[in-house]
mmCIF file of C-alpha atoms in Angstrom:
data_model
loop_
_atom_site.group_PDB
_atom_site.id
_atom_site.type_symbol
_atom_site.label_atom_id
_atom_site.label_comp_id
_atom_site.label_asym_id
_atom_site.label_seq_id
_atom_site.Cartn_x
_atom_site.Cartn_y
_atom_site.Cartn_z
ATOM 1 C CA MET A 124 142.068 163.441 108.004
ATOM 2 C CA THR A 125 138.888 162.341 109.821
ATOM 3 C CA PRO A 126 135.872 163.338 107.624
ATOM 4 C CA PRO A 127 133.379 165.785 109.275
ATOM 5 C CA ALA A 128 130.697 164.280 111.316
ATOM 6 C CA ARG A 129 126.953 164.503 110.263
ATOM 7 C CA ARG A 130 124.337 165.805 112.708
ATOM 8 C CA ASP A 131 123.496 162.198 113.700
ATOM 9 C CA GLY A 132 127.173 161.473 114.502
ATOM 10 C CA THR A 133 128.104 159.295 111.539
ATOM 11 C CA PRO A 134 130.780 160.414 109.255
ATOM 12 C CA ASP A 135 130.418 161.309 105.638
ATOM 13 C CA ARG A 136 131.196 158.439 103.340
ATOM 14 C CA GLU A 137 134.012 158.898 100.983
ATOM 15 C CA LYS A 138 133.048 159.064 97.268
ATOM 16 C CA ASN A 139 135.304 156.000 96.352
ATOM 17 C CA ASP A 140 135.077 154.154 99.806
ATOM 18 C CA PRO A 141 133.589 150.679 98.928
ATOM 19 C CA PHE A 142 133.089 149.917 102.648
ATOM 20 C CA TYR A 143 130.819 151.660 105.059
ATOM 21 C CA ILE A 144 129.539 150.705 108.408
ATOM 22 C CA SER A 145 126.460 152.438 109.656
ATOM 23 C CA TYR A 146 125.787 152.656 113.332
ATOM 24 C CA ALA A 147 122.497 154.279 113.076
ATOM 25 C CA LYS A 148 119.611 152.494 114.917
ATOM 26 C CA PRO A 149 116.952 151.022 112.588
ATOM 27 C CA ALA A 150 113.472 152.673 112.717
ATOM 28 C CA LYS A 151 111.065 151.208 115.137
ATOM 29 C CA LYS A 152 108.708 148.497 113.736
ATOM 30 C CA GLN A 153 110.384 148.552 110.418
ATOM 31 C CA ASN A 154 110.053 145.172 108.835
ATOM 32 C CA VAL A 155 108.801 143.637 111.913
ATOM 33 C CA THR A 156 108.300 139.933 111.733
ATOM 34 C CA PRO A 157 105.069 138.762 113.137
ATOM 35 C CA HIS A 158 105.436 138.047 116.969
ATOM 36 C CA PRO A 159 104.920 134.308 117.795
ATOM 37 C CA LEU A 160 102.429 135.300 120.605
ATOM 38 C CA GLU A 161 98.738 135.694 119.820
ATOM 39 C CA ASP A 162 97.259 138.776 117.984
ATOM 40 C CA ASN A 163 97.762 142.122 119.724
ATOM 41 C CA TRP A 164 99.947 140.489 122.395
ATOM 42 C CA TRP A 165 101.296 143.746 123.292
ATOM 43 C CA ASP A 166 97.930 144.868 124.703
ATOM 44 C CA ASP A 167 98.377 142.450 127.453
ATOM 45 C CA PRO A 168 101.813 141.716 128.727
ATOM 46 C CA SER A 169 100.458 139.033 131.119
ATOM 47 C CA ASP A 170 99.072 136.965 128.307
ATOM 48 C CA LYS A 171 101.916 134.900 127.180
ATOM 49 C CA LYS A 172 100.087 131.972 125.632
ATOM 50 C CA PRO A 173 101.253 131.284 121.778
ATOM 51 C CA ALA A 174 98.457 131.546 119.254
ATOM 52 C CA THR A 175 99.300 127.899 118.173
ATOM 53 C CA GLU A 176 98.069 126.791 121.450
ATOM 54 C CA GLY A 177 94.254 126.767 121.403
ATOM 55 C CA VAL A 178 91.523 128.667 119.847
ATOM 56 C CA ARG A 179 89.707 131.757 120.982
ATOM 57 C CA LEU A 180 86.785 130.713 123.229
ATOM 58 C CA GLN A 181 84.172 132.804 121.272
ATOM 59 C CA LYS A 182 85.185 131.154 118.056
ATOM 60 C CA VAL A 183 85.013 127.717 119.571
ATOM 61 C CA LEU A 184 81.410 128.581 120.887
ATOM 62 C CA ALA A 185 80.400 129.859 117.464
ATOM 63 C CA GLN A 186 81.678 126.747 115.760
ATOM 64 C CA ALA A 187 79.602 124.664 118.231
ATOM 65 C CA GLY A 188 76.565 126.356 117.165
ATOM 66 C CA VAL A 189 75.938 127.964 120.546
ATOM 67 C CA ALA A 190 75.687 131.557 119.151
ATOM 68 C CA SER A 191 77.401 133.947 116.796
ATOM 69 C CA ARG A 192 80.867 134.912 117.624
ATOM 70 C CA ARG A 193 79.571 138.496 118.665
ATOM 71 C CA HIS A 194 76.781 136.958 120.835
ATOM 72 C CA ALA A 195 79.341 134.565 122.293
ATOM 73 C CA GLU A 196 81.566 137.552 123.466
ATOM 74 C CA ILE A 197 78.550 139.097 125.162
ATOM 75 C CA MET A 198 77.813 135.813 126.938
ATOM 76 C CA ILE A 199 81.352 135.602 128.168
ATOM 77 C CA THR A 200 81.262 139.198 129.353
ATOM 78 C CA GLN A 201 77.966 138.304 131.244
ATOM 79 C CA GLY A 202 79.745 135.432 133.043
ATOM 80 C CA ARG A 203 77.679 132.728 131.434
ATOM 81 C CA VAL A 204 80.562 130.590 130.320
ATOM 82 C CA GLU A 205 82.785 128.165 132.188
ATOM 83 C CA VAL A 206 86.060 126.553 131.165
ATOM 84 C CA ASN A 207 87.017 123.506 133.233
ATOM 85 C CA GLY A 208 84.804 124.701 136.194
ATOM 86 C CA THR A 209 86.069 128.263 136.174
ATOM 87 C CA ARG A 210 83.837 131.247 135.179
ATOM 88 C CA VAL A 211 85.349 133.274 132.210
ATOM 89 C CA THR A 212 84.278 137.039 131.986
ATOM 90 C CA THR A 213 87.265 138.444 130.010
ATOM 91 C CA GLN A 214 87.717 138.175 126.122
ATOM 92 C CA GLY A 215 90.622 136.606 124.333
ATOM 93 C CA MET A 216 90.945 133.362 126.231
ATOM 94 C CA ARG A 217 92.181 130.277 124.271
ATOM 95 C CA VAL A 218 90.960 126.760 124.822
ATOM 96 C CA ASP A 219 91.817 123.333 123.604
ATOM 97 C CA PRO A 220 88.449 121.767 122.333
ATOM 98 C CA SER A 221 89.983 118.236 122.496
ATOM 99 C CA ARG A 222 90.647 118.577 126.295
ATOM 100 C CA ASP A 223 88.748 121.599 127.879
ATOM 101 C CA VAL A 224 85.227 121.208 129.255
ATOM 102 C CA ILE A 225 83.205 124.155 128.292
ATOM 103 C CA ARG A 226 79.799 124.978 129.850
ATOM 104 C CA VAL A 227 77.344 127.692 128.957
ATOM 105 C CA ASP A 228 74.661 128.530 131.688
ATOM 106 C CA GLY A 229 75.727 125.350 133.428
ATOM 107 C CA THR A 230 75.205 122.982 130.431
ATOM 108 C CA ARG A 231 78.082 121.229 128.739
ATOM 109 C CA ILE A 232 78.867 121.989 125.112
ATOM 110 C CA ASN A 233 80.292 119.525 122.854
ATOM 111 C CA VAL A 234 83.270 121.460 121.245
ATOM 112 C CA ASN A 235 85.475 118.434 120.303
ATOM 113 C CA GLU A 236 84.787 117.772 116.565
ATOM 114 C CA GLU A 237 86.718 114.437 116.877
ATOM 115 C CA LEU A 238 84.114 112.955 119.358
ATOM 116 C CA GLU A 239 81.062 111.378 117.580
ATOM 117 C CA TYR A 240 77.999 110.027 119.186
ATOM 118 C CA PHE A 241 75.362 107.698 117.366
ATOM 119 C CA VAL A 242 72.170 105.696 117.939
ATOM 120 C CA PHE A 243 72.010 102.361 116.171
ATOM 121 C CA ASN A 244 69.024 100.262 115.823
ATOM 122 C CA LYS A 245 70.294 96.830 116.237
ATOM 123 C CA PRO A 246 68.365 94.143 114.272
ATOM 124 C CA ARG A 247 67.614 90.721 115.802
ATOM 125 C CA GLY A 248 70.346 88.218 115.397
ATOM 126 C CA VAL A 249 73.197 90.760 115.125
ATOM 127 C CA GLN A 250 76.175 90.226 117.565
ATOM 128 C CA SER A 251 76.872 93.264 119.925
ATOM 129 C CA THR A 252 80.609 93.411 118.821
ATOM 130 C CA MET A 253 82.492 95.472 116.296
ATOM 131 C CA LYS A 254 84.139 92.251 114.799
ATOM 132 C CA ASP A 255 82.876 88.799 115.509
ATOM 133 C CA GLU A 256 85.501 85.949 115.759
ATOM 134 C CA MET A 257 83.019 83.504 114.205
ATOM 135 C CA ASP A 258 82.308 85.720 111.310
ATOM 136 C CA ARG A 259 78.658 86.175 112.290
ATOM 137 C CA THR A 260 76.980 89.312 111.469
ATOM 138 C CA SER A 261 77.764 92.175 113.934
ATOM 139 C CA VAL A 262 77.225 95.834 114.709
ATOM 140 C CA GLY A 263 80.597 96.324 112.912
ATOM 141 C CA SER A 264 79.197 94.820 109.817
ATOM 142 C CA TYR A 265 76.866 97.809 109.521
ATOM 143 C CA LEU A 266 79.780 100.324 109.841
ATOM 144 C CA SER A 267 82.191 98.835 107.468
ATOM 145 C CA GLU A 268 82.370 102.189 105.398
ATOM 146 C CA ARG A 269 83.004 104.203 108.388
ATOM 147 C CA THR A 270 85.704 101.883 109.913
ATOM 148 C CA ALA A 271 87.532 101.627 106.509
ATOM 149 C CA SER A 272 87.789 105.472 106.371
ATOM 150 C CA GLY A 273 89.490 105.304 109.843
ATOM 151 C CA GLN A 274 86.536 105.995 112.063
ATOM 152 C CA ARG A 275 86.692 104.196 115.347
ATOM 153 C CA LEU A 276 83.562 103.573 117.270
ATOM 154 C CA PHE A 277 82.529 101.189 119.983
ATOM 155 C CA HIS A 278 79.196 100.282 121.466
ATOM 156 C CA VAL A 279 78.046 101.393 124.939
ATOM 157 C CA GLY A 280 76.996 98.291 126.729
ATOM 158 C CA ARG A 281 75.493 95.193 125.071
ATOM 159 C CA LEU A 282 72.322 93.757 123.734
ATOM 160 C CA ASP A 283 72.164 89.976 123.350
ATOM 161 C CA ALA A 284 71.809 88.679 119.958
ATOM 162 C CA ASP A 285 68.170 88.010 120.140
ATOM 163 C CA THR A 286 67.386 91.454 121.661
ATOM 164 C CA GLU A 287 66.609 94.323 119.057
ATOM 165 C CA GLY A 288 66.764 98.133 119.551
ATOM 166 C CA LEU A 289 68.706 101.058 120.746
ATOM 167 C CA LEU A 290 72.472 100.660 121.025
ATOM 168 C CA LEU A 291 74.743 103.849 121.614
ATOM 169 C CA LEU A 292 77.793 103.946 119.739
ATOM 170 C CA THR A 293 80.737 106.579 120.435
ATOM 171 C CA ASN A 294 84.411 107.092 120.507
ATOM 172 C CA ASP A 295 84.097 109.080 123.743
ATOM 173 C CA GLY A 296 85.429 106.557 126.179
ATOM 174 C CA GLU A 297 84.768 108.631 129.304
ATOM 175 C CA LEU A 298 81.050 109.116 128.559
ATOM 176 C CA ALA A 299 80.745 105.371 127.649
ATOM 177 C CA ASN A 300 82.272 104.200 130.887
ATOM 178 C CA ARG A 301 80.053 106.408 132.964
ATOM 179 C CA LEU A 302 76.903 105.484 130.993
ATOM 180 C CA MET A 303 77.635 101.778 132.009
ATOM 181 C CA HIS A 304 78.709 102.430 135.578
ATOM 182 C CA PRO A 305 75.973 101.340 138.082
ATOM 183 C CA ARG A 306 76.600 104.485 140.175
ATOM 184 C CA TYR A 307 74.781 106.647 137.705
ATOM 185 C CA GLU A 308 71.716 104.327 137.281
ATOM 186 C CA ILE A 309 70.891 105.175 133.681
ATOM 187 C CA ALA A 310 67.489 104.146 133.028
ATOM 188 C CA LYS A 311 66.825 101.969 129.984
ATOM 189 C CA THR A 312 63.227 101.049 128.510
ATOM 190 C CA TYR A 313 62.256 97.781 126.822
ATOM 191 C CA MET A 314 59.063 96.643 125.067
ATOM 192 C CA ALA A 315 58.785 92.853 125.616
ATOM 193 C CA THR A 316 56.195 90.655 123.865
ATOM 194 C CA VAL A 317 55.570 87.796 126.301
ATOM 195 C CA LEU A 318 53.349 84.616 126.482
ATOM 196 C CA GLY A 319 50.362 84.923 128.520
ATOM 197 C CA GLU A 320 47.885 87.740 129.081
ATOM 198 C CA ALA A 321 49.293 89.716 131.841
ATOM 199 C CA LYS A 322 47.302 90.858 134.888
ATOM 200 C CA PRO A 323 47.926 93.938 137.216
ATOM 201 C CA ALA A 324 49.492 91.509 139.550
ATOM 202 C CA LEU A 325 52.529 91.346 137.320
ATOM 203 C CA VAL A 326 53.147 95.248 137.479
ATOM 204 C CA LYS A 327 53.092 94.889 141.441
ATOM 205 C CA LYS A 328 55.410 91.635 141.424
ATOM 206 C CA LEU A 329 57.980 93.307 139.027
ATOM 207 C CA ARG A 330 58.055 96.680 141.056
ATOM 208 C CA GLU A 331 58.464 95.085 144.243
ATOM 209 C CA GLY A 332 61.231 92.722 143.036
ATOM 210 C CA ILE A 333 61.763 89.121 141.947
ATOM 211 C CA GLU A 334 64.437 86.862 143.448
ATOM 212 C CA LEU A 335 66.785 85.650 140.731
ATOM 213 C CA ASP A 336 69.634 83.091 141.045
ATOM 214 C CA ASP A 337 72.204 86.119 141.303
ATOM 215 C CA GLY A 338 70.009 88.184 143.729
ATOM 216 C CA PRO A 339 66.714 90.184 143.685
ATOM 217 C CA ALA A 340 65.817 92.398 140.672
ATOM 218 C CA LYS A 341 63.145 94.975 140.427
ATOM 219 C CA ALA A 342 61.807 97.346 137.684
ATOM 220 C CA ASP A 343 61.522 101.018 138.086
ATOM 221 C CA TYR A 344 58.304 101.182 136.046
ATOM 222 C CA VAL A 345 56.164 98.695 134.495
ATOM 223 C CA GLN A 346 53.015 98.969 132.156
ATOM 224 C CA ILE A 347 50.873 96.363 130.486
ATOM 225 C CA VAL A 348 50.573 98.038 126.949
ATOM 226 C CA ASP A 349 48.174 95.397 125.421
ATOM 227 C CA THR A 350 47.107 91.823 125.633
ATOM 228 C CA HIS A 351 45.805 89.786 122.805
ATOM 229 C CA ASN A 352 45.541 86.193 121.620
ATOM 230 C CA GLY A 353 47.402 84.747 124.628
ATOM 231 C CA GLN A 354 50.159 87.280 124.461
ATOM 232 C CA SER A 355 51.002 90.629 125.971
ATOM 233 C CA ILE A 356 53.170 93.657 125.420
ATOM 234 C CA ILE A 357 55.036 94.882 128.464
ATOM 235 C CA ARG A 358 56.899 98.084 128.986
ATOM 236 C CA VAL A 359 59.690 97.752 131.471
ATOM 237 C CA GLU A 360 62.030 100.323 132.723
ATOM 238 C CA LEU A 361 65.134 99.631 134.926
ATOM 239 C CA HIS A 362 68.436 100.752 135.537
ATOM 240 C CA GLU A 363 70.223 97.480 136.292
ATOM 241 C CA GLY A 364 72.636 96.139 133.758
ATOM 242 C CA ARG A 365 72.897 92.383 134.556
ATOM 243 C CA LYS A 366 72.902 89.922 131.613
ATOM 244 C CA HIS A 367 69.470 89.028 130.419
ATOM 245 C CA ILE A 368 68.051 90.795 133.356
ATOM 246 C CA VAL A 369 64.586 91.629 131.660
ATOM 247 C CA ARG A 370 64.179 88.152 130.148
ATOM 248 C CA ARG A 371 64.949 86.447 133.490
ATOM 249 C CA MET A 372 62.633 88.684 135.428
ATOM 250 C CA LEU A 373 59.603 88.178 133.169
ATOM 251 C CA LYS A 374 60.328 84.247 133.040
ATOM 252 C CA ALA A 375 60.517 84.234 136.762
ATOM 253 C CA ALA A 376 57.233 86.036 136.791
ATOM 254 C CA GLY A 377 55.599 83.465 134.503
ATOM 255 C CA HIS A 378 55.710 85.194 131.129
ATOM 256 C CA PRO A 379 58.558 83.979 129.013
ATOM 257 C CA VAL A 380 59.752 86.746 126.383
ATOM 258 C CA GLN A 381 59.107 86.103 122.735
ATOM 259 C CA ARG A 382 60.485 89.425 121.570
ATOM 260 C CA LEU A 383 62.442 92.207 123.289
ATOM 261 C CA VAL A 384 63.256 95.564 121.993
ATOM 262 C CA ARG A 385 65.167 98.367 123.841
ATOM 263 C CA THR A 386 63.459 101.642 122.916
ATOM 264 C CA LYS A 387 65.165 103.981 125.129
ATOM 265 C CA VAL A 388 68.174 104.911 127.085
ATOM 266 C CA HIS A 389 67.790 107.765 129.607
ATOM 267 C CA THR A 390 66.279 110.417 127.262
ATOM 268 C CA VAL A 391 67.592 109.049 123.901
ATOM 269 C CA GLN A 392 64.630 107.302 121.986
ATOM 270 C CA LEU A 393 64.664 104.847 119.216
ATOM 271 C CA GLY A 394 61.738 106.426 117.646
ATOM 272 C CA ASP A 395 60.785 105.281 114.173
ATOM 273 C CA MET A 396 64.348 104.218 113.248
ATOM 274 C CA LYS A 397 64.556 101.204 110.899
ATOM 275 C CA PRO A 398 66.357 98.146 111.938
ATOM 276 C CA GLY A 399 70.097 98.380 110.887
ATOM 277 C CA SER A 400 69.789 102.171 110.679
ATOM 278 C CA LEU A 401 72.194 104.844 112.201
ATOM 279 C CA ARG A 402 71.627 108.475 113.346
ATOM 280 C CA ALA A 403 73.761 111.159 115.119
ATOM 281 C CA LEU A 404 72.530 112.195 118.661
ATOM 282 C CA ASN A 405 71.371 115.897 118.616
ATOM 283 C CA ALA A 406 72.563 118.389 120.979
ATOM 284 C CA ALA A 407 69.645 117.925 123.451
ATOM 285 C CA GLU A 408 70.181 114.266 123.626
ATOM 286 C CA LEU A 409 73.907 114.671 124.305
ATOM 287 C CA THR A 410 73.488 117.300 126.748
ATOM 288 C CA SER A 411 71.054 115.238 128.706
ATOM 289 C CA LEU A 412 73.445 112.243 128.760
ATOM 290 C CA TYR A 413 76.320 114.556 130.123
ATOM 291 C CA LYS A 414 74.089 115.676 132.959
ATOM 292 C CA ALA A 415 72.946 112.272 133.743
ATOM 293 C CA VAL A 416 76.734 111.100 134.316
ATOM 294 C CA GLU A 417 77.732 114.454 135.826
ATOM 295 C CA MET A 418 80.194 115.317 132.998
#
């Protein structure tokens, strides 16, 4: 005889029946396994991006030091944030800090923690290489601890062995290539100690251009800083990158260089850094370089 059915349609279980199959539906959200989609995925059915793919935009901005997470949310709502050239005004967007380009008020923000930017004060006699084949002292000699720990850096452009001063180091290949490309005309400033007491005519000559064996060359700015005991200190700013360009220009103008120090690249300055020292670029310096090369 079939046991009487319960109100839910399932039969009563016999007292000694060891087997029993229940056809009742489980309660909703009972022992629910976390969904692979982002938190509160059910709030927006169109948002199908997994949580493992990227980090919330406001968190990235907060980690980059732009603002607190709450303030970053306000900035997003106000339309002040762009991701890859598209203005973002809604919350919850996820980004990949290693790939996406993020701007706030039109200014690019460095959110990739893997990218590093440094200023190195190269001493005289040091080769502008990370490792010298002839085992001479090189830039890499001053970074042995960093390279030993797996950090990979390379120099942006070169300074000849006898030239001292500012050398940018980074692992950001795109920025490095653009800084060296003649299209962007990145200005570089040098302090040259030369033989002979310079006259105002030298300034005019360097500004108008001097004919060299590989074509004419001219400076963007020239200043006679000091003259004393048969020598002069000349500040020269130019955007050309030809080999030994400053030395050749001054020699052609009748003032051979005795000492040459690069003190500035665009807005990044050497300041009072000691020879052989290294420092990280600050946010303003990095932002200025981004703008200069249209990144």
